[in-house]
């Protein structure tokens, strides 16, 4: 082994993890109005609270907060070099809660704990469960989520480093929502300026919404986004290697589809101004440049947030597809998903009452 | 009709408009140094006043103002969901005046009034004339312009909602220019730093300038720009649908060509630091990714601005072309425009005396 | 000659330069957190000092400084319209020193002096040597470097404007390093947060490091970057003209490869937080969109910085390649470079002790 290989990191393999292991991640990152602008250029979100300081102040925020998903991607990105550089697949998320609003100028960093390890029967890979937490410069916890990924073993003969599948909640309880949302003045929330007349009370469980519009993804766009988050998973960036790999091309970071779907969901959910929690999410099939993403949502539940009269919560299931409009709410095809489905996301949003 | 269709917006059709109707548009938008940077990366403008706080201060601005066209695109973008989501064609602009300088941190919003309606003889479409106004967070009017678009009818049998073609000025009067430009210290304006020795007095009506350089447009670029403005016209974004549509591909937002031409015009008009008004503009033919934009300008008139000794106004006609250098000032071809022409823009700029 | 050609600039030709000539360049440019974000999206650097205000403060900076190479590109960009618009080739850099930290909000401008002129034997071109200096709004010298380019003559019969090849140092002396780096608290430098445990003392001359990862470049990306720097060299932007030119396509700005290689070098050189000087650099072969860039580095020397106990200097040679992983440290092929090599860069970085 040359001297050089001692200095570079090829990431952790399955047998490198330990139950209870704490990982402080590099690299701290100050999120600025610049990052917000790049994010806006890439996704085009239109939720008024994040779009305008004046609107945010009118309802009680000190200024426009940073988009929740941008916070998620930045925290997630930090975990990649340590957790998922050798991942075969990003299997799922659970119990993801946004706990403190992030404003431009805040510096984020992240810590993960290994909460589960399970070798696969082929002995070539194992599943790593981590709980990752994002903090701001004051040590405030801004984000907390569990994630599990299938990671390669370096050495197939290595002993499994642990054997535990953690219990994770199917959904975040409504009582846990809203920590990142200050008390707002719901009467001052101007639904003309926000672009939708529909408040919390206008939505009912079972309601389905086609978000109508499609957006095509370019390689430059998803690479700019993913680098903005300092996410280093090479499968997103290296055409030379991937052209000979599994897909024959660069794979788009799964979070890109989440942000696209969230931006598209404005049409029908324009006042869902805050993603308060993600109950679970699955990247059903891969997304590549040149494909067009559409989305639809179902309201799974409506819930009061205990102690809050200003906002209510909608539990949403948002389905994103590729090259497939969603007027007929595509989901299943035979026993499995419709082949066009790329994302199945279950999450809570807050809406003004 | 499903519940969902009550929550999403497919935009207004011709018969939905009313003469005198006032439309307050979503979404308020704080314009930041981040937006300025993304804009600079996409267009590469080099006008010193907008490029450098230090230069702007040296002549009397409190800091570098936001590029006039970025202000225009942001205000324009707000009007799209209400006015032109079902537009067949963006027909023209008139009487566009920049009335107050916008600085990073300002929040813009927009209001439109329907000032004209005219059904077309085919009864399938009609022309909607609006006067749109952009305001800052203090209620200051920053931009005021008229625009007309051809909009589809939802129902061909619907009665026309009005029948009026408004009178609009052919050009903004010089006395109306300069409201967005503070009194400047023209002697302090450093023409070495600004990149051009030519001041107001050096230009003459009839002078033609080839801006020499071409710039190719990529899909990622025009989509990032158009999303930055929160312009939601789907024809710019959805390759899946447009590949089966009128052009077989995504159409680039007409304003993209305006910004490209303005940036190119620096070569020859380097001290035209402020777009004070747009008299009229026509998107002569469509622009698509992969094509290279060139531009040339003619000085239509030179004018003093009443009450101002610091700046003078040039009325310019800037022609942009695709895949066609402009050394011979291409314009007409037979009875119509040369096939390469994409933009014919008539506007006023201010220059230091 | 028409009036227009008097106003536009086609750049200087070889015979336009004079020995000792001082050129004050347009356009001053305020570098903001927006520019930093666009740069981060395009290159994905992860050096903690530039990434996070909180980290920078923890070791003694007032806030996160602007990436050294972004400063370089902005200053370099200003020189292009005057120095290299008619360049056939960008031949080299020498004696490049970063002299003062740049922070968001600083305004940069640039001045060049012609320090050498040498006509080529074909009489069609000549080599122009300039010393370029970047200043901030307070007149502080932030960057100083020599560069030489081969420039076309307008008229082959023109007399050569001078005949002098300047003496330039092969490398910057360690005593000249560190002016742009405040005294840091090396103990407070957290190597977990920074992403690498290796400090200055862990590196030895002769050590080679493969940076492992590749990144593919898209046309949208390099054009956005190059416009961000207001670099106007048309060969980077105009596909229409270049499709009929030397390469059949747009050439990527050489500095793009430098920034890509620097970002890739994080893997193995994670604490090389400051580029203090560039001793020399050669763009060995052209880079085009669609190609994937890899990189490796050799430590040429380790050096104390006189008077500094907080940081030490590594002299690095970083080689970047196209479509060629660097596990075997590709460099030579026959008498010349390996055909995959695009960049050979010799520079000094600072690392905490």
Short mmCIF file of C-alpha atoms in Angstrom, two decimals, chain A residues 185-314:
data_model
loop_
_atom_site.label_atom_id
_atom_site.label_comp_id
_atom_site.label_asym_id
_atom_site.label_seq_id
_atom_site.Cartn_x
_atom_site.Cartn_y
_atom_site.Cartn_z
CA UNK A 185 -50.04 35.19 12.98
CA UNK A 186 -52.34 33.12 10.79
CA UNK A 187 -54.64 36.08 10.16
CA UNK A 188 -51.75 38.08 8.77
CA UNK A 189 -50.88 35.26 6.39
CA UNK A 190 -51.97 36.75 3.07
CA UNK A 191 -53.30 33.99 0.83
CA UNK A 192 -53.32 36.20 -2.23
CA UNK A 193 -49.62 36.88 -1.92
CA UNK A 194 -48.96 33.26 -1.05
CA UNK A 195 -50.64 32.13 -4.26
CA UNK A 196 -53.30 29.80 -2.86
CA UNK A 197 -56.57 30.46 -1.03
CA UNK A 198 -56.58 27.04 0.65
CA UNK A 199 -55.77 26.87 4.32
CA UNK A 200 -55.44 23.88 6.61
CA UNK A 201 -59.19 23.51 7.04
CA UNK A 202 -59.74 23.13 3.31
CA UNK A 203 -57.94 19.80 3.02
CA UNK A 204 -59.38 16.38 3.81
CA UNK A 205 -57.79 12.98 4.21
CA UNK A 206 -58.02 11.00 1.00
CA UNK A 207 -57.84 14.03 -1.25
CA UNK A 208 -55.58 13.57 -4.25
CA UNK A 209 -53.87 16.41 -6.06
CA UNK A 210 -52.16 16.26 -9.44
CA UNK A 211 -49.48 18.94 -9.45
CA UNK A 212 -49.89 19.21 -13.22
CA UNK A 213 -46.52 20.49 -14.32
CA UNK A 214 -43.40 18.62 -15.39
CA UNK A 215 -39.77 19.65 -15.20
CA UNK A 216 -36.86 18.11 -17.07
CA UNK A 217 -33.56 17.57 -15.29
CA UNK A 218 -30.18 18.35 -16.82
CA UNK A 219 -26.81 16.91 -15.74
CA UNK A 220 -25.43 20.36 -14.98
CA UNK A 221 -28.35 21.04 -12.67
CA UNK A 222 -28.21 17.96 -10.47
CA UNK A 223 -24.44 18.16 -10.22
CA UNK A 224 -24.55 21.82 -9.18
CA UNK A 225 -27.19 21.00 -6.57
CA UNK A 226 -25.39 17.99 -5.19
CA UNK A 227 -22.07 19.81 -4.98
CA UNK A 228 -23.81 22.73 -3.29
CA UNK A 229 -24.63 20.27 -0.50
CA UNK A 230 -21.03 18.96 -0.52
CA UNK A 231 -22.46 15.51 -1.17
CA UNK A 232 -19.56 13.51 -2.55
CA UNK A 233 -21.21 10.33 -3.82
CA UNK A 234 -19.24 9.84 -7.01
CA UNK A 235 -22.02 8.09 -8.90
CA UNK A 236 -23.62 11.51 -9.40
CA UNK A 237 -20.58 13.15 -10.95
CA UNK A 238 -18.36 10.78 -12.89
CA UNK A 239 -19.67 9.97 -16.34
CA UNK A 240 -16.43 8.25 -17.36
CA UNK A 241 -16.77 5.59 -14.70
CA UNK A 242 -20.55 5.35 -14.67
CA UNK A 243 -20.75 4.98 -18.43
CA UNK A 244 -19.25 1.54 -17.82
CA UNK A 245 -21.27 0.95 -14.66
CA UNK A 246 -24.64 -0.27 -13.50
CA UNK A 247 -26.78 2.33 -15.26
CA UNK A 248 -24.45 3.40 -18.05
CA UNK A 249 -24.73 6.98 -16.88
CA UNK A 250 -24.66 9.25 -13.88
CA UNK A 251 -27.39 8.58 -11.32
CA UNK A 252 -29.16 11.64 -9.91
CA UNK A 253 -29.04 12.13 -6.12
CA UNK A 254 -32.36 10.92 -4.72
CA UNK A 255 -32.83 14.14 -2.81
CA UNK A 256 -32.99 16.00 -6.12
CA UNK A 257 -36.31 14.32 -6.88
CA UNK A 258 -37.57 15.25 -3.41
CA UNK A 259 -36.82 18.91 -4.00
CA UNK A 260 -38.33 18.86 -7.47
CA UNK A 261 -41.50 17.21 -6.18
CA UNK A 262 -41.75 19.66 -3.32
CA UNK A 263 -41.44 22.61 -5.71
CA UNK A 264 -44.04 21.12 -8.06
CA UNK A 265 -46.39 20.50 -5.12
CA UNK A 266 -46.84 24.25 -4.74
CA UNK A 267 -49.56 23.90 -7.34
CA UNK A 268 -52.26 22.57 -5.05
CA UNK A 269 -50.43 22.91 -1.76
CA UNK A 270 -49.32 26.52 -1.94
CA UNK A 271 -49.72 27.20 1.76
CA UNK A 272 -47.89 24.09 2.94
CA UNK A 273 -45.12 26.46 3.90
CA UNK A 274 -43.08 24.21 6.17
CA UNK A 275 -41.97 20.61 5.93
CA UNK A 276 -42.14 19.65 9.59
CA UNK A 277 -41.22 15.97 9.37
CA UNK A 278 -40.54 13.13 6.96
CA UNK A 279 -42.14 9.88 8.05
CA UNK A 280 -40.54 7.77 5.39
CA UNK A 281 -39.34 7.87 1.88
CA UNK A 282 -38.35 5.47 -0.83
CA UNK A 283 -36.44 6.12 -4.01
CA UNK A 284 -38.41 3.62 -6.04
CA UNK A 285 -36.42 3.79 -9.25
CA UNK A 286 -33.48 5.80 -10.52
CA UNK A 287 -33.67 9.21 -12.15
CA UNK A 288 -31.34 10.33 -14.94
CA UNK A 289 -30.71 13.56 -16.80
CA UNK A 290 -33.03 14.22 -19.71
CA UNK A 291 -36.08 12.78 -17.98
CA UNK A 292 -39.03 14.92 -16.94
CA UNK A 293 -40.35 14.74 -13.39
CA UNK A 294 -44.06 15.00 -12.57
CA UNK A 295 -45.72 14.61 -9.17
CA UNK A 296 -49.01 14.08 -7.38
CA UNK A 297 -49.94 14.00 -3.72
CA UNK A 298 -52.50 12.36 -1.49
CA UNK A 299 -53.52 13.82 1.85
CA UNK A 300 -53.03 10.85 4.18
CA UNK A 301 -54.23 12.65 7.28
CA UNK A 302 -55.06 16.03 8.71
CA UNK A 303 -54.05 16.72 12.29
CA UNK A 304 -54.03 19.46 14.86
CA UNK A 305 -50.65 20.18 16.36
CA UNK A 306 -51.05 19.99 20.14
CA UNK A 307 -50.75 23.43 21.69
CA UNK A 308 -50.94 25.28 18.38
CA UNK A 309 -53.90 27.26 17.12
CA UNK A 310 -51.96 28.96 14.34
CA UNK A 311 -51.09 25.99 12.17
CA UNK A 312 -52.35 22.51 11.39
CA UNK A 313 -50.54 19.56 9.88
CA UNK A 314 -51.21 17.61 6.72
#
